[in-house]
Amino acid sequence: MTRPRIRVAAYVIRQRAVPALLVFDHVGMVEAGTQVPAGGVAPGEELAQAVLREVAEETGLLTATVIRQLAVEDKPHPDTGQPRRTTFFFLQAPVDAPDAWEHRVGGEGDDAGMTFACRFRPLPLEQPLADAQDTWLGRIDPLWTTATGGNR
């Protein structure tokens, strides 16, 4: 049996009059869909540190704080079918975080050199996220469950 790839995913919420979720799209890759920051955990890296690193790498947002872990999901990769285990976290963004921006990913990872169009989308979401990444939003607030997302 193949060991799952260990990953983290972030629900970064900005609390204003209407709460909003930080999402991004790959510039020039419409087929990738709208996503939340997510990615692999380095050997020996704590999950909470990994989720903060992924948010910073993929969006450039350095001021998010971890509130709590929400769920652990064992689900194969949608393209390769390889096993993966993703731990979803609830993070908070400062209220003065911008509404939208573009971020070019640095470093040497799989996303290096890509540009992501980042933005805060009002909750509840009108459309589900790519790969059903919105599934666990209802664990933060049941009113944030999307029409096709779950509230497990």
mmCIF file of C-alpha atoms in Angstrom:
data_model
loop_
_atom_site.group_PDB
_atom_site.id
_atom_site.type_symbol
_atom_site.label_atom_id
_atom_site.label_comp_id
_atom_site.label_asym_id
_atom_site.label_seq_id
_atom_site.Cartn_x
_atom_site.Cartn_y
_atom_site.Cartn_z
ATOM 1 C CA MET A 1 0.000 0.000 0.000
ATOM 2 C CA THR A 2 1.283 3.470 -0.939
ATOM 3 C CA ARG A 3 1.629 5.997 1.855
ATOM 4 C CA PRO A 4 -0.503 9.099 1.346
ATOM 5 C CA ARG A 5 1.064 12.435 0.530
ATOM 6 C CA ILE A 6 0.628 14.637 3.620
ATOM 7 C CA ARG A 7 -0.886 18.044 2.826
ATOM 8 C CA VAL A 8 -2.499 21.052 4.475
ATOM 9 C CA ALA A 9 -5.219 23.415 3.239
ATOM 10 C CA ALA A 10 -6.233 26.831 4.569
ATOM 11 C CA TYR A 11 -9.593 28.502 4.977
ATOM 12 C CA VAL A 12 -8.336 32.058 5.497
ATOM 13 C CA ILE A 13 -11.312 34.146 6.628
ATOM 14 C CA ARG A 14 -11.432 37.933 6.716
ATOM 15 C CA GLN A 15 -14.095 39.064 9.212
ATOM 16 C CA ARG A 16 -15.878 42.205 8.050
ATOM 17 C CA ALA A 17 -19.603 42.997 7.829
ATOM 18 C CA VAL A 18 -19.708 40.132 5.304
ATOM 19 C CA PRO A 19 -17.092 37.451 6.089
ATOM 20 C CA ALA A 20 -14.954 36.399 3.127
ATOM 21 C CA LEU A 21 -12.727 33.460 2.172
ATOM 22 C CA LEU A 22 -9.303 33.885 0.571
ATOM 23 C CA VAL A 23 -9.181 32.029 -2.766
ATOM 24 C CA PHE A 24 -7.025 32.171 -5.874
ATOM 25 C CA ASP A 25 -7.003 31.236 -9.548
ATOM 26 C CA HIS A 26 -3.932 30.279 -11.579
ATOM 27 C CA VAL A 27 -3.387 33.092 -14.090
ATOM 28 C CA GLY A 28 -3.493 31.491 -17.543
ATOM 29 C CA MET A 29 -4.770 28.110 -16.238
ATOM 30 C CA VAL A 30 -8.558 28.415 -16.070
ATOM 31 C CA GLU A 31 -8.888 24.615 -15.951
ATOM 32 C CA ALA A 32 -7.263 24.550 -12.477
ATOM 33 C CA GLY A 33 -10.339 26.246 -10.990
ATOM 34 C CA THR A 34 -10.671 28.437 -7.934
ATOM 35 C CA GLN A 35 -8.788 27.072 -4.919
ATOM 36 C CA VAL A 36 -7.733 27.754 -1.360
ATOM 37 C CA PRO A 37 -4.051 27.714 -0.400
ATOM 38 C CA ALA A 38 -2.934 24.096 -0.026
ATOM 39 C CA GLY A 39 0.157 21.997 -0.462
ATOM 40 C CA GLY A 40 2.601 19.465 0.862
ATOM 41 C CA VAL A 41 4.139 19.226 4.297
ATOM 42 C CA ALA A 42 7.931 18.927 4.498
ATOM 43 C CA PRO A 43 9.411 16.064 6.560
ATOM 44 C CA GLY A 44 9.459 17.104 10.223
ATOM 45 C CA GLU A 45 7.381 20.239 9.589
ATOM 46 C CA GLU A 46 4.518 20.914 12.007
ATOM 47 C CA LEU A 47 1.120 21.066 10.268
ATOM 48 C CA ALA A 48 0.286 24.536 11.609
ATOM 49 C CA GLN A 49 3.625 25.868 10.362
ATOM 50 C CA ALA A 50 3.098 24.191 6.989
ATOM 51 C CA VAL A 51 -0.303 25.835 6.495
ATOM 52 C CA LEU A 52 1.114 29.291 7.292
ATOM 53 C CA ARG A 53 3.993 28.644 4.866
ATOM 54 C CA GLU A 54 1.586 27.546 2.106
ATOM 55 C CA VAL A 55 -0.566 30.658 2.571
ATOM 56 C CA ALA A 56 2.539 32.871 2.376
ATOM 57 C CA GLU A 57 3.996 31.038 -0.639
ATOM 58 C CA GLU A 58 0.792 30.884 -2.682
ATOM 59 C CA THR A 59 -0.750 34.266 -1.832
ATOM 60 C CA GLY A 60 1.976 36.426 -0.307
ATOM 61 C CA LEU A 61 -0.243 37.004 2.753
ATOM 62 C CA LEU A 62 2.092 36.994 5.761
ATOM 63 C CA THR A 63 -0.319 38.143 8.471
ATOM 64 C CA ALA A 64 -2.765 35.231 8.747
ATOM 65 C CA THR A 65 -3.052 33.442 12.071
ATOM 66 C CA VAL A 66 -4.075 29.856 12.741
ATOM 67 C CA ILE A 67 -7.306 29.563 14.724
ATOM 68 C CA ARG A 68 -7.780 25.785 14.730
ATOM 69 C CA GLN A 69 -7.625 22.530 12.824
ATOM 70 C CA LEU A 70 -10.968 21.597 11.232
ATOM 71 C CA ALA A 71 -10.749 18.209 9.547
ATOM 72 C CA VAL A 72 -8.513 15.514 8.100
ATOM 73 C CA GLU A 73 -9.533 14.207 4.708
ATOM 74 C CA ASP A 74 -8.207 11.073 2.995
ATOM 75 C CA LYS A 75 -8.951 11.521 -0.679
ATOM 76 C CA PRO A 76 -6.989 10.563 -3.790
ATOM 77 C CA HIS A 77 -5.507 13.252 -6.016
ATOM 78 C CA PRO A 78 -8.156 14.165 -8.645
ATOM 79 C CA ASP A 79 -5.760 13.760 -11.593
ATOM 80 C CA THR A 80 -3.293 11.049 -10.560
ATOM 81 C CA GLY A 81 -5.413 8.992 -8.164
ATOM 82 C CA GLN A 82 -2.455 8.865 -5.745
ATOM 83 C CA PRO A 83 -3.413 8.750 -2.060
ATOM 84 C CA ARG A 84 -3.230 11.960 -0.082
ATOM 85 C CA ARG A 85 -4.210 13.105 3.393
ATOM 86 C CA THR A 86 -5.122 16.765 3.770
ATOM 87 C CA THR A 87 -5.554 18.547 7.079
ATOM 88 C CA PHE A 88 -7.811 21.596 6.763
ATOM 89 C CA PHE A 89 -7.240 24.621 8.983
ATOM 90 C CA PHE A 90 -9.256 27.720 9.856
ATOM 91 C CA LEU A 91 -7.080 30.849 9.697
ATOM 92 C CA GLN A 92 -7.934 34.484 10.238
ATOM 93 C CA ALA A 93 -6.770 37.353 8.023
ATOM 94 C CA PRO A 94 -6.568 40.931 9.247
ATOM 95 C CA VAL A 95 -9.648 43.042 8.471
ATOM 96 C CA ASP A 96 -7.477 45.454 6.474
ATOM 97 C CA ALA A 97 -6.246 42.731 4.085
ATOM 98 C CA PRO A 98 -6.784 43.897 0.475
ATOM 99 C CA ASP A 99 -9.786 42.676 -1.517
ATOM 100 C CA ALA A 100 -7.693 41.348 -4.425
ATOM 101 C CA TRP A 101 -4.092 41.136 -5.687
ATOM 102 C CA GLU A 102 -1.790 39.057 -7.882
ATOM 103 C CA HIS A 103 1.092 37.057 -6.427
ATOM 104 C CA ARG A 104 3.979 35.446 -8.281
ATOM 105 C CA VAL A 105 5.130 32.293 -6.483
ATOM 106 C CA GLY A 106 8.852 32.155 -5.709
ATOM 107 C CA GLY A 107 11.003 29.322 -4.439
ATOM 108 C CA GLU A 108 11.590 25.930 -5.989
ATOM 109 C CA GLY A 109 8.295 24.090 -5.435
ATOM 110 C CA ASP A 110 5.768 22.881 -8.015
ATOM 111 C CA ASP A 111 4.111 26.316 -8.119
ATOM 112 C CA ALA A 112 7.365 28.314 -8.526
ATOM 113 C CA GLY A 113 7.048 30.944 -11.234
ATOM 114 C CA MET A 114 3.244 30.740 -11.416
ATOM 115 C CA THR A 115 1.097 33.809 -10.880
ATOM 116 C CA PHE A 116 -2.014 33.511 -8.736
ATOM 117 C CA ALA A 117 -4.904 35.976 -8.788
ATOM 118 C CA CYS A 118 -5.897 36.161 -5.116
ATOM 119 C CA ARG A 119 -9.128 37.597 -3.755
ATOM 120 C CA PHE A 120 -11.559 37.392 -0.860
ATOM 121 C CA ARG A 121 -14.948 35.922 -1.831
ATOM 122 C CA PRO A 122 -18.020 36.565 0.345
ATOM 123 C CA LEU A 123 -19.379 33.675 2.393
ATOM 124 C CA PRO A 124 -21.306 31.553 1.789
ATOM 125 C CA LEU A 125 -19.723 30.819 -1.583
ATOM 126 C CA GLU A 126 -22.012 30.953 -4.599
ATOM 127 C CA GLN A 127 -20.024 28.233 -6.419
ATOM 128 C CA PRO A 128 -18.041 25.271 -5.058
ATOM 129 C CA LEU A 129 -14.252 25.327 -5.211
ATOM 130 C CA ALA A 130 -12.055 23.068 -7.341
ATOM 131 C CA ASP A 131 -11.728 19.501 -6.020
ATOM 132 C CA ALA A 132 -14.536 20.202 -3.488
ATOM 133 C CA GLN A 133 -12.075 22.141 -1.314
ATOM 134 C CA ASP A 134 -15.029 23.974 0.257
ATOM 135 C CA THR A 135 -16.349 20.775 1.866
ATOM 136 C CA TRP A 136 -15.311 21.703 5.410
ATOM 137 C CA LEU A 137 -16.376 25.385 5.537
ATOM 138 C CA GLY A 138 -19.512 24.373 7.439
ATOM 139 C CA ARG A 139 -17.300 23.329 10.350
ATOM 140 C CA ILE A 140 -16.461 26.995 10.910
ATOM 141 C CA ASP A 141 -20.031 28.224 10.488
ATOM 142 C CA PRO A 142 -22.918 26.033 9.275
ATOM 143 C CA LEU A 143 -24.209 29.000 7.245
ATOM 144 C CA TRP A 144 -21.047 28.816 5.106
ATOM 145 C CA THR A 145 -21.757 25.364 3.689
ATOM 146 C CA THR A 146 -21.908 25.683 -0.102
ATOM 147 C CA ALA A 147 -24.746 24.094 -2.054
ATOM 148 C CA THR A 148 -22.607 21.132 -3.167
ATOM 149 C CA GLY A 149 -20.167 21.266 -0.256
ATOM 150 C CA GLY A 150 -20.652 19.022 2.743
ATOM 151 C CA ASN A 151 -20.903 19.648 6.449
ATOM 152 C CA ARG A 152 -19.324 16.458 7.677
#
